[in-house]
Short mmCIF file of C-alpha atoms and ligand atoms in Angstrom, two decimals:
data_model
loop_
_atom_site.label_atom_id
_atom_site.label_comp_id
_atom_site.label_asym_id
_atom_site.label_seq_id
_atom_site.Cartn_x
_atom_site.Cartn_y
_atom_site.Cartn_z
CA MET K 23 20.17 -14.57 -23.10
CA THR K 24 22.91 -13.68 -20.60
CA GLU K 25 24.98 -16.57 -19.22
CA TYR K 26 24.64 -17.10 -15.47
CA GLU K 27 26.63 -19.46 -13.23
CA THR K 28 24.63 -19.61 -10.01
CA ILE K 29 21.06 -19.50 -11.34
CA LEU K 30 18.97 -20.97 -14.14
CA VAL K 31 16.89 -18.47 -16.06
CA GLU K 32 14.05 -19.24 -18.39
CA GLN K 33 11.05 -17.46 -19.86
CA ARG K 34 7.89 -19.55 -20.31
CA GLY K 35 5.15 -17.56 -21.99
CA ARG K 36 4.78 -14.31 -20.02
CA VAL K 37 6.45 -15.74 -16.89
CA GLY K 38 10.13 -15.31 -16.07
CA TRP K 39 11.68 -18.09 -13.98
CA ILE K 40 14.78 -17.70 -11.81
CA THR K 41 15.99 -20.93 -10.15
CA LEU K 42 18.76 -20.69 -7.57
CA ASN K 43 21.33 -23.33 -8.50
CA ARG K 44 24.09 -23.86 -5.95
CA PRO K 45 23.02 -27.30 -4.72
CA GLN K 46 26.38 -27.98 -3.08
CA ALA K 47 25.76 -25.07 -0.69
CA LEU K 48 21.95 -25.40 -0.32
CA ASN K 49 21.63 -22.32 -2.54
CA ALA K 50 23.52 -20.13 -0.07
CA LEU K 51 23.45 -16.56 -1.34
CA ASN K 52 26.89 -15.16 -2.15
CA GLY K 53 27.66 -11.89 -3.88
CA GLN K 54 27.51 -13.53 -7.31
CA VAL K 55 24.02 -14.93 -6.61
CA ALA K 56 22.87 -11.48 -5.51
CA ASP K 57 24.24 -9.90 -8.69
CA GLU K 58 22.87 -12.63 -10.99
CA VAL K 59 19.38 -12.88 -9.46
CA THR K 60 19.09 -9.12 -9.55
CA ALA K 61 20.36 -8.84 -13.14
CA ALA K 62 17.92 -11.54 -14.29
CA ALA K 63 14.98 -9.97 -12.43
CA VAL K 64 15.78 -6.49 -13.76
CA ALA K 65 16.04 -7.87 -17.33
CA PHE K 66 12.62 -9.52 -16.97
CA ASP K 67 11.29 -6.29 -15.45
CA GLU K 68 12.40 -4.30 -18.49
CA ASP K 69 10.69 -6.74 -20.86
CA ASP K 70 7.04 -6.00 -21.69
CA GLY K 71 6.68 -9.67 -22.59
CA VAL K 72 6.99 -10.63 -18.90
CA GLY K 73 4.13 -10.05 -16.46
CA ALA K 74 5.27 -12.15 -13.49
CA ILE K 75 8.54 -13.55 -12.16
CA VAL K 76 8.95 -16.73 -10.11
CA VAL K 77 12.01 -17.25 -7.89
CA THR K 78 12.55 -20.77 -6.66
CA GLY K 79 15.25 -23.10 -5.37
CA SER K 80 15.54 -26.87 -5.04
CA GLU K 81 13.36 -29.39 -3.24
CA LYS K 82 15.73 -29.34 -0.24
CA ALA K 83 16.45 -25.62 -0.07
CA PHE K 84 15.00 -22.39 -1.37
CA ALA K 85 18.14 -20.84 0.14
CA ALA K 86 19.89 -21.69 3.43
CA GLY K 87 20.95 -18.09 3.94
CA ALA K 88 23.74 -15.77 2.99
CA ASP K 89 26.97 -17.62 2.26
CA ILE K 90 28.58 -17.94 5.68
CA LYS K 91 31.91 -19.08 4.21
CA GLU K 92 32.08 -15.94 2.04
CA MET K 93 31.21 -13.60 4.93
CA GLU K 94 33.21 -15.21 7.72
CA GLY K 95 36.47 -13.33 7.26
CA MET K 96 34.98 -9.95 6.39
CA SER K 97 35.42 -6.80 8.50
CA ALA K 98 32.84 -4.08 9.09
CA SER K 99 34.70 -1.83 6.68
CA ASP K 100 34.67 -4.57 4.01
CA MET K 101 30.88 -4.76 4.44
CA PHE K 102 30.44 -1.01 3.99
CA ALA K 103 33.11 -0.59 1.31
CA THR K 104 31.69 -3.32 -0.92
CA ASP K 105 28.05 -2.59 -0.04
CA HIS K 106 27.88 -6.36 0.40
CA PHE K 107 24.51 -7.44 -0.99
CA GLY K 108 23.50 -3.92 -2.09
CA ALA K 109 22.20 -5.55 -5.29
CA TRP K 110 19.23 -6.95 -3.39
CA ASN K 111 17.76 -3.44 -3.10
CA ASP K 112 17.43 -3.40 -6.89
CA PHE K 113 15.84 -6.86 -6.81
CA ALA K 114 13.28 -5.68 -4.25
CA GLY K 115 12.62 -2.63 -6.46
CA VAL K 116 11.43 -4.42 -9.60
CA ARG K 117 7.94 -3.35 -10.69
CA THR K 118 6.84 -6.78 -11.95
CA PRO K 119 5.09 -9.03 -9.39
CA VAL K 120 7.47 -11.65 -7.99
CA ILE K 121 6.41 -14.99 -6.52
CA ALA K 122 8.75 -16.93 -4.22
CA ALA K 123 8.08 -20.66 -4.62
CA VAL K 124 9.66 -22.08 -1.48
CA SER K 125 10.50 -25.71 -0.80
CA GLY K 126 12.77 -26.82 2.04
CA PHE K 127 14.98 -24.34 3.90
CA ALA K 128 14.35 -20.60 3.62
CA LEU K 129 16.72 -19.41 6.32
CA GLY K 130 18.42 -16.12 7.06
CA GLY K 131 18.99 -14.37 3.74
CA GLY K 132 16.80 -17.06 2.12
CA CYS K 133 13.83 -16.05 4.26
CA GLU K 134 14.71 -12.42 3.60
CA LEU K 135 14.82 -13.05 -0.16
CA ALA K 136 11.37 -14.65 0.01
CA MET K 137 10.14 -11.58 1.89
CA MET K 138 11.42 -9.30 -0.90
CA CYS K 139 8.94 -11.08 -3.16
CA ASP K 140 5.24 -10.17 -3.32
CA ILE K 141 3.76 -13.62 -2.82
CA ILE K 142 5.24 -16.57 -0.93
CA LEU K 143 3.93 -19.97 -2.06
CA ALA K 144 5.27 -22.65 0.25
CA ALA K 145 5.59 -26.41 -0.12
CA ASP K 146 4.45 -28.24 3.01
CA THR K 147 8.13 -29.11 3.53
CA ALA K 148 9.23 -25.46 3.75
CA LYS K 149 11.03 -24.22 6.85
CA PHE K 150 11.45 -20.53 7.55
CA GLY K 151 13.72 -18.88 10.07
CA GLN K 152 16.25 -16.19 10.88
CA PRO K 153 19.05 -18.21 12.54
CA GLU K 154 21.69 -15.45 12.34
CA ILE K 155 21.71 -15.13 16.15
CA ASN K 156 23.35 -18.60 16.25
CA LEU K 157 26.26 -17.15 14.24
CA GLY K 158 26.73 -14.13 16.50
CA VAL K 159 25.08 -11.71 14.07
CA ILE K 160 21.58 -10.53 13.17
CA PRO K 161 19.51 -10.52 9.96
CA GLY K 162 21.06 -8.09 7.47
CA MET K 163 18.89 -8.25 4.34
CA GLY K 164 15.71 -6.85 5.87
CA GLY K 165 14.76 -9.63 8.29
CA THR K 166 14.26 -7.48 11.37
CA GLN K 167 12.15 -5.05 9.35
CA ARG K 168 10.10 -7.12 6.91
CA LEU K 169 9.39 -10.04 9.26
CA ILE K 170 7.78 -7.71 11.82
CA ARG K 171 5.60 -6.18 9.13
CA ALA K 172 4.59 -9.66 7.97
CA ILE K 173 3.92 -11.42 11.27
CA GLY K 174 3.99 -8.77 14.00
CA TYR K 175 6.54 -7.85 16.65
CA TYR K 176 6.19 -10.68 19.15
CA LYS K 177 6.31 -13.60 16.74
CA ALA K 178 9.17 -11.98 14.78
CA ALA K 179 11.07 -11.26 17.98
CA GLU K 180 10.72 -14.87 19.14
CA LEU K 181 12.11 -16.20 15.85
CA ILE K 182 14.94 -13.67 15.51
CA LEU K 183 16.07 -13.85 19.15
CA SER K 184 15.91 -17.65 19.44
CA GLY K 185 16.91 -18.64 15.88
CA ARG K 186 14.03 -21.18 15.86
CA MET K 187 12.72 -22.40 12.49
CA MET K 188 9.01 -22.62 11.76
CA GLY K 189 7.28 -24.99 9.37
CA ALA K 190 5.06 -24.03 6.45
CA GLU K 191 1.75 -24.39 8.33
CA GLU K 192 2.91 -22.20 11.20
CA ALA K 193 4.31 -19.68 8.72
CA GLU K 194 0.96 -19.57 6.92
CA ARG K 195 -0.96 -19.10 10.18
CA ALA K 196 1.46 -16.32 11.12
CA GLY K 197 0.90 -14.52 7.80
CA LEU K 198 4.35 -15.02 6.26
CA VAL K 199 3.13 -17.46 3.64
CA SER K 200 0.41 -16.72 1.07
CA ARG K 201 -0.53 -20.38 0.62
CA VAL K 202 0.82 -23.86 1.48
CA VAL K 203 0.63 -26.60 -1.16
CA PRO K 204 1.85 -30.22 -1.26
CA ALA K 205 5.55 -30.24 -2.19
CA SER K 206 4.86 -32.21 -5.36
CA ASP K 207 2.46 -29.47 -6.57
CA LEU K 208 4.63 -26.45 -5.79
CA LEU K 209 5.93 -25.69 -9.27
CA ASP K 210 2.56 -26.37 -10.94
CA GLU K 211 0.79 -24.08 -8.46
CA ALA K 212 3.46 -21.40 -8.95
CA THR K 213 3.04 -21.71 -12.72
CA LYS K 214 -0.76 -21.37 -12.54
CA LEU K 215 -0.59 -18.38 -10.21
CA ALA K 216 2.16 -16.67 -12.21
CA GLU K 217 0.29 -17.21 -15.50
CA THR K 218 -2.89 -15.78 -13.97
CA ILE K 219 -1.04 -12.69 -12.78
CA ALA K 220 0.88 -12.32 -16.05
CA SER K 221 -2.38 -12.36 -18.02
CA LYS K 222 -3.41 -9.02 -16.47
CA GLY K 223 -2.45 -5.62 -17.85
CA LEU K 224 1.06 -4.47 -16.92
CA PRO K 225 0.12 -0.88 -15.97
CA SER K 226 -2.39 -2.11 -13.39
CA LEU K 227 0.03 -4.77 -12.09
CA TYR K 228 2.75 -2.15 -11.64
CA ALA K 229 0.30 0.22 -9.96
CA ALA K 230 -1.06 -2.47 -7.63
CA LYS K 231 2.44 -3.56 -6.58
CA ALA K 232 3.54 0.05 -6.01
CA SER K 233 0.46 0.69 -3.87
CA LEU K 234 1.03 -2.48 -1.84
CA ASP K 235 4.66 -1.48 -1.30
CA THR K 236 3.56 1.99 -0.22
CA ALA K 237 1.27 0.45 2.40
CA MET K 238 4.32 -1.23 3.97
CA GLU K 239 6.14 2.06 4.30
CA THR K 240 3.79 4.88 5.12
CA THR K 241 0.77 6.04 7.12
CA LEU K 242 -2.78 5.07 6.17
CA ALA K 243 -3.57 8.66 5.15
CA ALA K 244 -0.52 8.96 2.87
CA GLY K 245 -1.14 5.48 1.47
CA LEU K 246 -4.73 6.31 0.61
CA ILE K 247 -3.59 9.44 -1.24
CA HIS K 248 -1.06 7.35 -3.18
CA GLU K 249 -3.74 4.79 -4.04
CA LYS K 250 -6.25 7.42 -5.17
CA LYS K 251 -3.68 8.98 -7.56
CA ALA K 252 -2.57 5.59 -8.89
CA PHE K 253 -6.19 4.55 -9.44
CA ALA K 254 -6.95 7.79 -11.34
CA ALA K 255 -3.78 7.49 -13.45
CA LEU K 256 -4.90 4.10 -14.75
CA PHE K 257 -7.83 5.81 -16.49
CA ASP K 258 -5.31 7.09 -19.05
CA THR K 259 -4.33 3.55 -20.05
CA GLU K 260 -5.58 1.50 -22.98
CA ASP K 261 -5.91 -1.49 -20.66
CA GLN K 262 -8.50 0.31 -18.48
CA LYS K 263 -10.62 1.07 -21.57
CA GLU K 264 -10.21 -2.51 -22.80
CA GLY K 265 -10.87 -4.12 -19.40
CA MET K 266 -14.08 -2.20 -18.82
CA ALA K 267 -15.27 -2.61 -22.44
CA ALA K 268 -14.68 -6.35 -22.18
CA PHE K 269 -16.77 -6.49 -19.02
CA ARG K 270 -19.63 -4.62 -20.73
CA GLU K 271 -19.39 -6.84 -23.83
CA LYS K 272 -19.22 -10.02 -21.69
CA ARG K 273 -15.89 -11.22 -23.15
CA GLU K 274 -12.32 -11.74 -21.98
CA PRO K 275 -10.16 -8.60 -22.10
CA ASN K 276 -7.31 -8.43 -24.58
CA PHE K 277 -4.76 -6.34 -22.70
CA THR K 278 -2.02 -4.61 -24.70
CA HIS K 279 -0.06 -3.59 -21.59
CA ARG K 280 -0.28 0.08 -22.47
N1 LIG B 314 26.41 -20.65 3.79
C1 LIG B 314 27.38 -21.42 3.26
N2 LIG B 314 27.27 -22.76 3.11
C2 LIG B 314 26.13 -23.34 3.54
C3 LIG B 314 25.08 -22.58 4.12
C4 LIG B 314 25.25 -21.17 4.24
N3 LIG B 314 24.31 -20.37 4.73
N4 LIG B 314 24.10 -23.44 4.47
C5 LIG B 314 24.51 -24.68 4.11
N5 LIG B 314 25.74 -24.61 3.54
C6 LIG B 314 26.54 -25.73 3.04
C7 LIG B 314 27.14 -26.56 4.18
O1 LIG B 314 28.31 -25.96 4.66
C8 LIG B 314 27.39 -27.88 3.47
O2 LIG B 314 28.55 -27.76 2.69
P1 LIG B 314 29.74 -28.88 2.86
O3 LIG B 314 29.12 -30.15 2.39
O4 LIG B 314 30.82 -28.35 1.95
O5 LIG B 314 30.08 -28.91 4.29
C9 LIG B 314 26.22 -27.98 2.49
O6 LIG B 314 25.72 -26.64 2.33
C10 LIG B 314 25.08 -28.83 3.01
O7 LIG B 314 24.70 -28.35 4.28
P2 LIG B 314 24.57 -29.27 5.57
O8 LIG B 314 25.50 -30.45 5.48
O9 LIG B 314 24.70 -28.40 6.78
O10 LIG B 314 23.06 -29.78 5.40
P3 LIG B 314 22.08 -30.27 6.54
O11 LIG B 314 20.91 -30.85 5.84
O12 LIG B 314 22.79 -31.09 7.56
O13 LIG B 314 21.61 -28.91 7.31
C11 LIG B 314 20.83 -26.62 7.42
C12 LIG B 314 20.84 -27.97 6.63
C13 LIG B 314 20.10 -26.81 8.75
C14 LIG B 314 20.12 -25.62 6.55
C15 LIG B 314 22.30 -26.20 7.70
O14 LIG B 314 23.05 -26.27 6.47
C16 LIG B 314 22.44 -24.81 8.25
O15 LIG B 314 22.19 -24.59 9.42
N6 LIG B 314 22.85 -23.82 7.38
C17 LIG B 314 23.08 -22.48 7.80
C18 LIG B 314 21.78 -21.73 8.02
C19 LIG B 314 22.08 -20.31 8.48
O16 LIG B 314 22.67 -20.09 9.52
N7 LIG B 314 21.65 -19.32 7.68
C20 LIG B 314 21.87 -17.93 7.98
C21 LIG B 314 23.14 -17.45 7.34
S1 LIG B 314 23.57 -15.78 7.78
C22 LIG B 314 22.52 -14.83 6.82
O17 LIG B 314 21.73 -15.32 6.07
C23 LIG B 314 22.66 -13.35 6.96
C24 LIG B 314 21.83 -12.63 5.91
C25 LIG B 314 22.14 -11.16 5.85
C26 LIG B 314 23.42 -10.83 5.14
C27 LIG B 314 23.50 -9.35 4.91
C28 LIG B 314 24.90 -8.91 4.41
C29 LIG B 314 24.91 -7.43 4.10
#
């Protein structure tokens, strides 16, 4: 397996784990983290033996944002010339379902990274926010766009304009978090959920994720057309035949991911 310096990467059964590992900087996201997380996620995505990916951090911090010390001296032209953080687009584009297991701070780019995932499981200690306004900038990894889609304009505007953090319960009520669990159970709950997802057939997982993504980006009418085509296409897969036969025969399906 590739050697990484800022993350720990492990495959357990059909689940790929990516653990952010810059404890000295509360997992702040620098360019190397962006490249490594993306490379690891893309490698898992290309592997038929992986049906779900979990991204997590430490107890204290999922990620406290983009690395302020790395960005501080940059100019606008540096940002454009290097496409600083362009790698995250490839991370957000993986077909495999991704769970963010968030404990502690998920701020700025950390909150934005969680929002690039499909499911956000939060420890009751999690704190979400977009504090970039305190630094004289604004969210730059999708925060102004994805947060509104997750929690609506007015709540997103309050958080982005004030820089206020919200706790896990508030984030769940607002619709940012899929589920809150006790901090001590976070990794077990993430494991159970990831294993459940990874036990399904890959073609239907990919199709479901693509349809969900489409819903974020298009009109209802266009989204329904996309869904209808994706649904029909699955009837050419072995997993659809197996899934429906297993139902009829009252047994568990044995998906081959084809
Ligand atoms: N970047 C760099 N270093 C950080 C960051 C960060 N985002 N967050 C924490 N650290 C470092 C601290 O500097 C400190 O290092 P040192 O010991 O060397 O001084 C270490 O981590 C521990 O941090 P603290 O001592 O501050 O820990 P506390 O428990 O006192 O506070 C907080 C925790 C509240 C999380 C605090 O660290 C904090 O406010 N961090 C910054 C949060 C923030 O502003 N995040 C937004 C960053 S900007 C951003 O994310 C933009 C994203 C879009 C980029 C798009 C580019 C194209």
